[in-house]
CSV table of C-alpha atoms and ligand atoms in Angstrom, one decimal:
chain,number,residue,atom,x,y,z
A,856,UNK,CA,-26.5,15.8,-10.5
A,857,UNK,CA,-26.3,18.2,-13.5
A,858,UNK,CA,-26.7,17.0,-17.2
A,859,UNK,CA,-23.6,17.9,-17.9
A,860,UNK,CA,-22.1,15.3,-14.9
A,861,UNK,CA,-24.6,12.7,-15.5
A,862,UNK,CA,-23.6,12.4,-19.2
A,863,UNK,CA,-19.6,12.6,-18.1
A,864,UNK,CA,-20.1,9.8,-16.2
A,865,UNK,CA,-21.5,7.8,-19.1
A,866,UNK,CA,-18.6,8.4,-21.2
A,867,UNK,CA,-16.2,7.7,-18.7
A,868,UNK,CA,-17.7,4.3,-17.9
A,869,UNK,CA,-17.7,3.8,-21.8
A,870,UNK,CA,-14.0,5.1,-22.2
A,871,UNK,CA,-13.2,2.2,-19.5
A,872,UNK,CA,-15.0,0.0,-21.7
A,873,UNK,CA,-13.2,1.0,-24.3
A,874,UNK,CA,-9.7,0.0,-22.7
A,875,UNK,CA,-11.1,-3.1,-21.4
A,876,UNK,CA,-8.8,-5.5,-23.6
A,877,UNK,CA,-5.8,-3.6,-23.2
A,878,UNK,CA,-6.2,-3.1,-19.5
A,879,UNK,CA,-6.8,-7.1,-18.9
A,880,UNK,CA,-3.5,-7.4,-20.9
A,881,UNK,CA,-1.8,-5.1,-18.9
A,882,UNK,CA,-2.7,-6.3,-15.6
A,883,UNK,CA,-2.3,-10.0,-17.0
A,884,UNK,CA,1.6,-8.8,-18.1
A,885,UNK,CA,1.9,-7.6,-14.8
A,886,UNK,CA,0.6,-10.2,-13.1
A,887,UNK,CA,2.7,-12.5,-15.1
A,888,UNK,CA,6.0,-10.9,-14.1
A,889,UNK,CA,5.8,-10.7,-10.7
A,890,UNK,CA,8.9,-8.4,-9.6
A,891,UNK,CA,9.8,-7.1,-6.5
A,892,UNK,CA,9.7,-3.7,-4.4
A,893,UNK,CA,11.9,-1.2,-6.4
A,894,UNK,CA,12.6,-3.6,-9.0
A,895,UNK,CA,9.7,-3.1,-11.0
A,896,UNK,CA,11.1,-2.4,-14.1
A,897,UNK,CA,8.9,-4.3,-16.5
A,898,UNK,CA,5.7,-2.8,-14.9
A,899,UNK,CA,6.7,0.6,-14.5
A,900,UNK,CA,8.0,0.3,-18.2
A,901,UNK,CA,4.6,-0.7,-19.7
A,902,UNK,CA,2.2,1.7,-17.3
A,903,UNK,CA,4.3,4.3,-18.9
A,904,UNK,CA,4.4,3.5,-21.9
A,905,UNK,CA,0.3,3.1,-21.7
A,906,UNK,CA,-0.1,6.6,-20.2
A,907,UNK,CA,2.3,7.8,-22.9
A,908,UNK,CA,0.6,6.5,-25.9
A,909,UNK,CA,-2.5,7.9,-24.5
A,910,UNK,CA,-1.5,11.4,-24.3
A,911,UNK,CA,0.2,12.0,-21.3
A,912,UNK,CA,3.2,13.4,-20.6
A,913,UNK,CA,5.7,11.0,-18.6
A,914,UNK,CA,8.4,11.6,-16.2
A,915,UNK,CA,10.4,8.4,-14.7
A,916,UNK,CA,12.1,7.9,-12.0
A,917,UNK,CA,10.9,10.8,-9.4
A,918,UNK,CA,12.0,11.2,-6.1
A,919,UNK,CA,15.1,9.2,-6.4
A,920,UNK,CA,12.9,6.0,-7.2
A,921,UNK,CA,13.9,4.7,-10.7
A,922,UNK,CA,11.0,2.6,-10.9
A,923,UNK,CA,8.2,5.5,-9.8
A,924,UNK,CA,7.6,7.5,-12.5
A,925,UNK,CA,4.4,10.6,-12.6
A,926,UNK,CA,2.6,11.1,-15.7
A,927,UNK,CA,0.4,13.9,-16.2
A,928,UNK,CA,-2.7,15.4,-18.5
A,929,UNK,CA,-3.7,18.8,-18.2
A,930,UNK,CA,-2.2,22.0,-16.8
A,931,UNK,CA,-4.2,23.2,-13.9
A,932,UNK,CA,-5.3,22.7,-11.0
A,933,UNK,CA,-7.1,20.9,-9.3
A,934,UNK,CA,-4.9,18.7,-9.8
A,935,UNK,CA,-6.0,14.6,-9.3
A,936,UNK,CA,-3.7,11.9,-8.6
A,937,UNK,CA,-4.3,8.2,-8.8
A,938,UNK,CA,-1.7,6.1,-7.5
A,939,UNK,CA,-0.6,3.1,-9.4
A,940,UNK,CA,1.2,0.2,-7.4
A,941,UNK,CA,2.8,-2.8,-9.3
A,942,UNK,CA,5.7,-4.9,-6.9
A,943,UNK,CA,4.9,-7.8,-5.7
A,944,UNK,CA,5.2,-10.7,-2.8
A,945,UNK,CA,8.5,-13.2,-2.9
A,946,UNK,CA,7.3,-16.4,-3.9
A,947,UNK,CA,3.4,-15.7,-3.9
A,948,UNK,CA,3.5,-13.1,-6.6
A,949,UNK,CA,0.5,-11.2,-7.1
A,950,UNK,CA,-0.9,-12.3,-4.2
A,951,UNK,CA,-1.8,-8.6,-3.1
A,952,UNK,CA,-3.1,-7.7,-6.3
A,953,UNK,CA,-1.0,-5.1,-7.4
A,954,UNK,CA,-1.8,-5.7,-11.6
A,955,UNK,CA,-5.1,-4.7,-10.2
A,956,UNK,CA,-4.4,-1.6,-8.8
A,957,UNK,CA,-2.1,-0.4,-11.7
A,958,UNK,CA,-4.1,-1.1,-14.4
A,959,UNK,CA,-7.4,0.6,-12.8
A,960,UNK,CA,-5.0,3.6,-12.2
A,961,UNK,CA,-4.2,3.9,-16.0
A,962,UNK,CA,-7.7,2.6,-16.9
A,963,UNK,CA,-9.3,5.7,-15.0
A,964,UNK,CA,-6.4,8.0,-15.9
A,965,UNK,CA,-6.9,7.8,-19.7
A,966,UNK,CA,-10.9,7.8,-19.5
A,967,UNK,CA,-10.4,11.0,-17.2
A,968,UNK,CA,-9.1,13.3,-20.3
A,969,UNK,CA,-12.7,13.4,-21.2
A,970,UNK,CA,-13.4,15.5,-17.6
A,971,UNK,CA,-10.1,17.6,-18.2
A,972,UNK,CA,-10.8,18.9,-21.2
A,973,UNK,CA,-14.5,19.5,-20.3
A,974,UNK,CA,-13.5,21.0,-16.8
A,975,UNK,CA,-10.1,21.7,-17.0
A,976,UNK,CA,-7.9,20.7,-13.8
A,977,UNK,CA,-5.4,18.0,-14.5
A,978,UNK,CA,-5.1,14.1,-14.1
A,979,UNK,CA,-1.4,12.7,-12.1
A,980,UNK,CA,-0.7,9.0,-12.6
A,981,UNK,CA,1.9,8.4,-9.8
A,982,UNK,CA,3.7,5.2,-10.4
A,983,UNK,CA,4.3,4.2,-6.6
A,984,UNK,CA,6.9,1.4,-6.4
A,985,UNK,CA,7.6,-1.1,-3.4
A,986,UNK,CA,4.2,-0.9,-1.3
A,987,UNK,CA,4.8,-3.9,0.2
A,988,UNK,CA,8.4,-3.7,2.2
A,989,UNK,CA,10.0,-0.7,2.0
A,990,UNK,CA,7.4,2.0,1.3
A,991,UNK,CA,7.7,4.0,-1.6
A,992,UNK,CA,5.4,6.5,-1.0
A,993,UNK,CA,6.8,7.3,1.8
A,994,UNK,CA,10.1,8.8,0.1
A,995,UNK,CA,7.5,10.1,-2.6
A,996,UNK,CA,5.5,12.3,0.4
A,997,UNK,CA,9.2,12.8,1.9
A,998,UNK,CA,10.4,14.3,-1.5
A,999,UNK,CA,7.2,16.6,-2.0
A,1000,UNK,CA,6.3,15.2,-5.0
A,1001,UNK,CA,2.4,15.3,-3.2
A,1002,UNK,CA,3.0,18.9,-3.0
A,1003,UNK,CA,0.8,19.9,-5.9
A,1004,UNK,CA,-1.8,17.5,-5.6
A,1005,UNK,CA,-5.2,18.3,-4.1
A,1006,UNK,CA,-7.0,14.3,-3.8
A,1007,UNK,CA,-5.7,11.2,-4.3
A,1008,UNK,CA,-7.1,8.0,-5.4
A,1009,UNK,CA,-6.1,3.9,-5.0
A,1010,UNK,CA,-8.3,1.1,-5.1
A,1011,UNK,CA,-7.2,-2.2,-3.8
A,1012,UNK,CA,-8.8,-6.0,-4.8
A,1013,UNK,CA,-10.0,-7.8,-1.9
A,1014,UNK,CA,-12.6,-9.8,-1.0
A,1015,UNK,CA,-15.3,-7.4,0.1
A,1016,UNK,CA,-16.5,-3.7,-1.1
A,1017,UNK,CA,-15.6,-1.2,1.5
A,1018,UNK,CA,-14.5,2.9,0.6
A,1019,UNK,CA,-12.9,4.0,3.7
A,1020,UNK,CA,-10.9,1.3,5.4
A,1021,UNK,CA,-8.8,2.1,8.9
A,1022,UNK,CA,-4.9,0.7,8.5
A,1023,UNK,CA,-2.4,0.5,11.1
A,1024,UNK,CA,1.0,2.8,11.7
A,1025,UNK,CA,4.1,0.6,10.9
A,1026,UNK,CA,7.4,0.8,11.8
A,1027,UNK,CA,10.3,-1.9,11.2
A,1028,UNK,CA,13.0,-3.3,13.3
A,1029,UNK,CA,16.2,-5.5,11.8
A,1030,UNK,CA,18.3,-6.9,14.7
A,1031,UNK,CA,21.2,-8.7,14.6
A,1032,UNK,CA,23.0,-10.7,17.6
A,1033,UNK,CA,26.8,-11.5,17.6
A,1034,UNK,CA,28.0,-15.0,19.5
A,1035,UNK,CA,31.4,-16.6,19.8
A,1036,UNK,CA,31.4,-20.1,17.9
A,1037,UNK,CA,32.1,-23.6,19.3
A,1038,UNK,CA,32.0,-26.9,18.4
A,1039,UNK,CA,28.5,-27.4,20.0
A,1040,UNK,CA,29.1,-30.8,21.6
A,1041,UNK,CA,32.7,-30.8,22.3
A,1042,UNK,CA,33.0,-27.0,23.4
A,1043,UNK,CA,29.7,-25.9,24.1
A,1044,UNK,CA,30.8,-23.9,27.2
A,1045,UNK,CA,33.4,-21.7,25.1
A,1046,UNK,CA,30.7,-20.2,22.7
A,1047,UNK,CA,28.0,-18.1,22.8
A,1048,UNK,CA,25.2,-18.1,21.1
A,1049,UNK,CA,23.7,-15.9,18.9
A,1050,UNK,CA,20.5,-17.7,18.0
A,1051,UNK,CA,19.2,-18.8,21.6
A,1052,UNK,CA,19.6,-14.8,22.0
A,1053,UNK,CA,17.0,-14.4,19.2
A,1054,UNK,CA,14.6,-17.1,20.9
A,1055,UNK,CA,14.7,-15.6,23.9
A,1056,UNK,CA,13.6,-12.1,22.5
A,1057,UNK,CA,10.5,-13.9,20.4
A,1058,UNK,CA,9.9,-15.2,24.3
A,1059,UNK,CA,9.9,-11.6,25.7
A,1060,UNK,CA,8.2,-10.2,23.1
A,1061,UNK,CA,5.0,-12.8,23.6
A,1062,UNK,CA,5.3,-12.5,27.2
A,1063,UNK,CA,5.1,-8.5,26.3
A,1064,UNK,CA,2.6,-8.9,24.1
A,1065,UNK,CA,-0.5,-9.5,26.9
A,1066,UNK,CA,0.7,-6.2,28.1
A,1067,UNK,CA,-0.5,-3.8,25.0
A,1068,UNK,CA,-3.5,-2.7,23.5
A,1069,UNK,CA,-5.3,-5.1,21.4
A,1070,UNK,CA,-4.5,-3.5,17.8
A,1071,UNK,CA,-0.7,-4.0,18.9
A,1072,UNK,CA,1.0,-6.5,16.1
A,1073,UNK,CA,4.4,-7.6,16.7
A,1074,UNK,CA,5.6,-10.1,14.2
A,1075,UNK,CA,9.0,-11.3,12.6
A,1076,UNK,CA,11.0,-14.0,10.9
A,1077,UNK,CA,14.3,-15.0,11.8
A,1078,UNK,CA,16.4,-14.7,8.5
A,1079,UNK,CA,19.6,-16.1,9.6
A,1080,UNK,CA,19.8,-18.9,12.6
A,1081,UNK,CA,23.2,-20.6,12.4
A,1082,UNK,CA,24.5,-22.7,9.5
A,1083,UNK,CA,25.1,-25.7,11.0
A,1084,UNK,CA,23.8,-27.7,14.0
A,1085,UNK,CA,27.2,-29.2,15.1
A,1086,UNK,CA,28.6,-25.0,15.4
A,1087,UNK,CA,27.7,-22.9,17.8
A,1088,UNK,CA,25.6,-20.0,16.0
A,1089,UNK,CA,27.9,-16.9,16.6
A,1090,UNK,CA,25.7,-14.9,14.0
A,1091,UNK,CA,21.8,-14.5,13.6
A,1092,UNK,CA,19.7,-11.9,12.6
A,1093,UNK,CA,16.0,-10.9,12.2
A,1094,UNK,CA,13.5,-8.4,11.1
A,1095,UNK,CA,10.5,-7.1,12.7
A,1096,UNK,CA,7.5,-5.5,12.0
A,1097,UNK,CA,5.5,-3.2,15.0
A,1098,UNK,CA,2.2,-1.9,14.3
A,1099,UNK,CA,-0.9,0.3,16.6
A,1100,UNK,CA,-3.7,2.3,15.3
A,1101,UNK,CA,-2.2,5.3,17.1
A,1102,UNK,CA,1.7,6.7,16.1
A,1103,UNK,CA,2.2,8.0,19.7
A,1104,UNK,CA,1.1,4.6,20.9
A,1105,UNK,CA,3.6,2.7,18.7
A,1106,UNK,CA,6.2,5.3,19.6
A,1107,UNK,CA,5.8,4.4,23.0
A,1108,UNK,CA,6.1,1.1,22.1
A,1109,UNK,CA,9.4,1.0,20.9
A,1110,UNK,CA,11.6,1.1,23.7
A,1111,UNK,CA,9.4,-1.9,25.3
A,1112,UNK,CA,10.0,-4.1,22.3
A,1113,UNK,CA,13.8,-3.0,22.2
A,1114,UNK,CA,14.1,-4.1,25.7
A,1115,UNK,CA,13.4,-7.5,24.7
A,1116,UNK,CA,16.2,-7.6,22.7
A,1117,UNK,CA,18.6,-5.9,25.0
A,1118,UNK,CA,17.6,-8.6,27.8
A,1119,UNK,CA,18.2,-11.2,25.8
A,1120,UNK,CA,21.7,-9.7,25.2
A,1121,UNK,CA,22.3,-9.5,28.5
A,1122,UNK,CA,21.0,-12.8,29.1
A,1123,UNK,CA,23.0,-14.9,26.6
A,1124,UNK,CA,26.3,-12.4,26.2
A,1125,UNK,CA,25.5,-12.3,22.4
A,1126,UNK,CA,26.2,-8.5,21.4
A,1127,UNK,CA,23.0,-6.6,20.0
A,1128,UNK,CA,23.1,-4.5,16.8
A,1129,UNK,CA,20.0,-2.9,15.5
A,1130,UNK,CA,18.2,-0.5,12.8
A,1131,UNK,CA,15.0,0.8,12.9
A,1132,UNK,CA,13.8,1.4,9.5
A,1133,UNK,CA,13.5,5.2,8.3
A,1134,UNK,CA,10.1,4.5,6.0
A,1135,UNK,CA,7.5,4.3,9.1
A,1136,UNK,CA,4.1,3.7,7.4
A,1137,UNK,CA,1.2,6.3,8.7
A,1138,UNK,CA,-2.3,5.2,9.4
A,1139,UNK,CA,-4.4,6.2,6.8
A,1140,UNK,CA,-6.6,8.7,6.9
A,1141,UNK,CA,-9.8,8.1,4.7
A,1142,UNK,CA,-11.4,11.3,3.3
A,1143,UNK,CA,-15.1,10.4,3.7
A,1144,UNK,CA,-16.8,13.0,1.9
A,1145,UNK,CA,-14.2,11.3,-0.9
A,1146,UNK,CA,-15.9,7.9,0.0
A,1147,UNK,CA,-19.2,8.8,0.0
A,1148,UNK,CA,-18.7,10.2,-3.9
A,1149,UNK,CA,-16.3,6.7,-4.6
A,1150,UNK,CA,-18.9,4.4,-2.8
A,1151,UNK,CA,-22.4,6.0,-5.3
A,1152,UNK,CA,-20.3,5.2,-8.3
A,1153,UNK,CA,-19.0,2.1,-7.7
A,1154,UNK,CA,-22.9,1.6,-6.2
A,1155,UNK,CA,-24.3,2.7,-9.5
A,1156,UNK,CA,-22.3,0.2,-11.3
A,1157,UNK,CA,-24.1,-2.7,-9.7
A,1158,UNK,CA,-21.7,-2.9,-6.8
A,1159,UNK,CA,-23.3,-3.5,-3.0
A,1160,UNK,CA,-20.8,-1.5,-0.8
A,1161,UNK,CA,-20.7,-2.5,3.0
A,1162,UNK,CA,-21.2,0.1,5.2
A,1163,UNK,CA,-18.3,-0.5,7.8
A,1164,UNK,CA,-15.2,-2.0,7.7
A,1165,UNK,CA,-15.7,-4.5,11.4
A,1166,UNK,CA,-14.7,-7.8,11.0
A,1167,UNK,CA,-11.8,-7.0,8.3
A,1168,UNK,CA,-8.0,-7.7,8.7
A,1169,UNK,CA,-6.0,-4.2,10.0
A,1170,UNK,CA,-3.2,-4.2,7.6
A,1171,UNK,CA,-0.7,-1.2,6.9
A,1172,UNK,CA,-0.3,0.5,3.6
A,1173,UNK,CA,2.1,3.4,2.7
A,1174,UNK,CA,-0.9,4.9,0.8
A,1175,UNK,CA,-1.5,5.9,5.0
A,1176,UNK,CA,1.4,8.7,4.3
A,1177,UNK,CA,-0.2,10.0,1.9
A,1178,UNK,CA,-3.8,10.4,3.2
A,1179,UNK,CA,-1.9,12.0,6.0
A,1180,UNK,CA,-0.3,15.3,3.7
A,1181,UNK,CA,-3.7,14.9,1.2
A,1182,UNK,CA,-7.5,14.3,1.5
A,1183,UNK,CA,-6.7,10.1,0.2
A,1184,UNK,CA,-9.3,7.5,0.1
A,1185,UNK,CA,-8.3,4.0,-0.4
A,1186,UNK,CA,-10.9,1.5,-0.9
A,1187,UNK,CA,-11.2,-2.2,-1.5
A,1188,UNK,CA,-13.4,-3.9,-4.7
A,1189,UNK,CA,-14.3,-7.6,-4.3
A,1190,UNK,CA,-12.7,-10.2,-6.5
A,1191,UNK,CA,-12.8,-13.2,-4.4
A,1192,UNK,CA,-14.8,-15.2,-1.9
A,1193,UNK,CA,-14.4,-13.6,1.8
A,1194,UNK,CA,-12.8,-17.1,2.5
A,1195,UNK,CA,-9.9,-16.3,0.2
A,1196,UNK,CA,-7.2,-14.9,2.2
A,1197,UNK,CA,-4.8,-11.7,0.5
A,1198,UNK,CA,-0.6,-12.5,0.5
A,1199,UNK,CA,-1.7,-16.3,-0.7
A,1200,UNK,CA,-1.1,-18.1,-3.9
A,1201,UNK,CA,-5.1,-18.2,-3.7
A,1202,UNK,CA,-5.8,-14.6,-4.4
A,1203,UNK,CA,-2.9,-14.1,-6.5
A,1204,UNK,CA,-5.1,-16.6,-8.9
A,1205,UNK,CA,-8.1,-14.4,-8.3
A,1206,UNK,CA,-6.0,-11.2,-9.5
A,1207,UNK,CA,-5.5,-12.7,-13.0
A,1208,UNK,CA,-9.4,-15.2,-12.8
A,1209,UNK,CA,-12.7,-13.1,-14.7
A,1210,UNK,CA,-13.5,-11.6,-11.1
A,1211,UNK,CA,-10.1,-9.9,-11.6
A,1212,UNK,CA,-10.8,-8.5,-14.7
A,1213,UNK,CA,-14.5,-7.2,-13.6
A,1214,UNK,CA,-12.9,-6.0,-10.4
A,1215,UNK,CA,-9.9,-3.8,-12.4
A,1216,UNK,CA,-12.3,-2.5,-14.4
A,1217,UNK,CA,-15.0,-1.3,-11.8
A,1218,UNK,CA,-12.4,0.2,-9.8
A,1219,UNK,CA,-11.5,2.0,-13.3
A,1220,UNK,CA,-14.9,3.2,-13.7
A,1221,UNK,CA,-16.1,4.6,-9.8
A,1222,UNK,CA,-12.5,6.4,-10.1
A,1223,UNK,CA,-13.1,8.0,-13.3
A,1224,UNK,CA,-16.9,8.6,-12.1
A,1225,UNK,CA,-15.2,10.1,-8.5
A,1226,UNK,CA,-12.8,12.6,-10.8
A,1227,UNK,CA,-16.0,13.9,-12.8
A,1228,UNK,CA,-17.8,15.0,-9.2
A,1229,UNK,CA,-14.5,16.4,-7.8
A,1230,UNK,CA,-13.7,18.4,-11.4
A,1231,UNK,CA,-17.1,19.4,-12.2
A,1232,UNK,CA,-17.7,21.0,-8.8
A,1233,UNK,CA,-15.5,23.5,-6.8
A,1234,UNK,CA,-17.7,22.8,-4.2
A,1235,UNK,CA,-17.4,19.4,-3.9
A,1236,UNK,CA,-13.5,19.9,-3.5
A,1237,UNK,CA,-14.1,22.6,-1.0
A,1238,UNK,CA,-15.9,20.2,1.4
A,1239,UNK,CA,-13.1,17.4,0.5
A,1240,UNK,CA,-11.0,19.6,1.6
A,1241,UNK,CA,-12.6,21.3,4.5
A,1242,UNK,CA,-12.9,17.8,6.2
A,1243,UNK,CA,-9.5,17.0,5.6
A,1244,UNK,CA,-8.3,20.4,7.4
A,1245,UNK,CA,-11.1,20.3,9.9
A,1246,UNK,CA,-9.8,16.8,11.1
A,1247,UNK,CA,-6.3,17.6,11.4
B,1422,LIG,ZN1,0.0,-6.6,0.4
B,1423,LIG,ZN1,-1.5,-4.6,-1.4
């Protein structure tokens, strides 16, 4: 490591420092006014704002998203984004993290002007709205606005410290059945009904399920079964999500699972409408030479980094689009007890709790660290690159 990088590193972990108290307060805001997938208006608001104040020049509402926004330092290339993500879970709130995430976006962002001006290149803030349902990122990638970028950067809390973590292609599936209503005990025989149709396609679909390969999920909710239990349901609908490591697998896939759906149709004489969604989440696609850099920083800040991923859920994130179209790494910092589960009211404590704040601000630090290594070396972006390419 040259002088010149060593000492960078210093001051960016000090510029973190720096921010601490602001940062906790912005995660804690965020944290505090838990708002949902493209309604993050609050969040995306005082990110901005942050970024703003500190130099950078803001742009809101990109790629038809009014609550992403890109703020950007520097001129040049190469040209770094870190993605911030803010919405959160109905009912659980931050019980994904998201403060997290945005705040050690901005955190790094601002301590990475240091490594612009002494390198040049430029630092992105991408605001990415809605990770959680409907996939912003995915319009984002859709729209180009990854176009210019050359590596990307998120880090997500969790419960254990991994850099390169595999995630599962996702698509989405809303069905609806139409019935006939009847009064159910007086004229059961003149309706048809619309939820039985449903149960019989969550039957199919676990009778399908012993019949795919083992990193197949299937899982939905019914969101409307009938009003009453005196009337015949003659409406119900449901959404789906369908997930496999492999997109040709899960392709496959589809037809099987809408088959379910169509038998149960033809079984109960309820009529089938259905959507698939158009924001398919892509498996992601970790950069490892990008790892290898994230995982000595965040090592050199005192954190023990496992060296494989075994044992840990397979989730989906739309950061998997972008890893797809740019050399992406998406780690996970620890700010809970392995026993603590993510998407529960328990880790949405642990996203505001001291681990929290120690995890934001680590995740801060090894980004701003990774952003000195990949501006202070053409080489090191070369191989980034090359391995990206080289893989496909
Ligand atoms: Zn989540
Ligand atoms: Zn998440």
């Amino acid at each position: 490591m040259s002088l010149q990088v060593k000492k960078l590193k210093a001051e960016v972990t000090k510029a973190v420092d720096w921010q601490g108290q602001s940062l906790i307060q912005l995660s804690r805001d965020i944290h505090d006014n838990p708002e949902l997938g493209f309604q993050e208006e609050k969040a995306s608001n005082w990110l901005a704002s942050y970024l703003k104040g500190n130099g950078f020049s803001v742009e809101r509402g990109i790629a038809g998203l009014p609550t992403a926004f890109r703020a950007v330092y520097g001129q040049e290339s190469p040209r770094i984004a870190l993605l911030a993500e803010y919405d959160a879970l109905p009912k659980i709130g931050h019980g994904c993290g998201h403060n997290i995430i945005a705040a050690s976006a901005v955190g790094a962002a601002v301590a990475s002007k240091l490594v612009v001006d002494n390198f040049g290149g430029s630092i992105i803030v991408l605001g990415t709205p809605a990770e959680e349902v409907f996939g912003g990122k995915v319009d984002m990638v859709r729209e180009g606005v990854f176009q210019e970028i050359d590596v990307a950067m998120i880090v997500h809390p969790d419960t254990r410290n991994i850099v390169a973590r595999e995630t599962l292609a996702c698509i989405s599936l809303d069905v609806e059945f139409w019935g006939k209503s009847a009064h159910a005990a007086a004229q059961p025989h003149q309706g048809i009904n619309a939820l039985e149709a449903l149960i019989l396609s969550f039957n199919a679909i676990n009778s399908l399920r012993q019949h795919v390969k083992e990193d197949v999920r299937i899982h939905g909710i019914i969101s409307n079964g009938g009003e009453a239990p005196n009337v015949v349901p003659d409406y119900s609908a449901a959404k789906f999500l369908i997930r496999a490591r492999d997109v040709a697998y899960l392709e496959g896939l589809k037809e099987r699972v809408l088959n379910c759906f169509l038998g149960a149709s033809l079984a109960t004489g309820a009529r089938l409408e259905y959507n698939w969604g158009n924001r398919d989440y892509a498996p992601m696609k970790s950069n490892l030479t990008l790892a290898e850099l994230f995982r000595r920083n965040l090592e050199s800040i005192g954190r023990r980094v496992e060296t494989s991923d075994s044992g840990f859920g397979l989730g989906s994130t739309d950061a998997g689009n972008v890893s797809q179209v740019v050399p992406t790494i998406h780690p996970s910092v620890a700010i809970a007890s392995p026993q603590i589960l993510l998407h529960t009211p328990e880790f949405a404590s642990a996203a505001a709790s001291e681990e929290g704040h120690k995890g934001l601000l680590d995740a801060a630090k090894a980004m701003a660290m990774t952003v000195v290594d990949i501006l202070g070396s053409r080489e090191t972006l070369d191989e980034i690159k090359q391995e990206f390419y080289r893989d496909g």
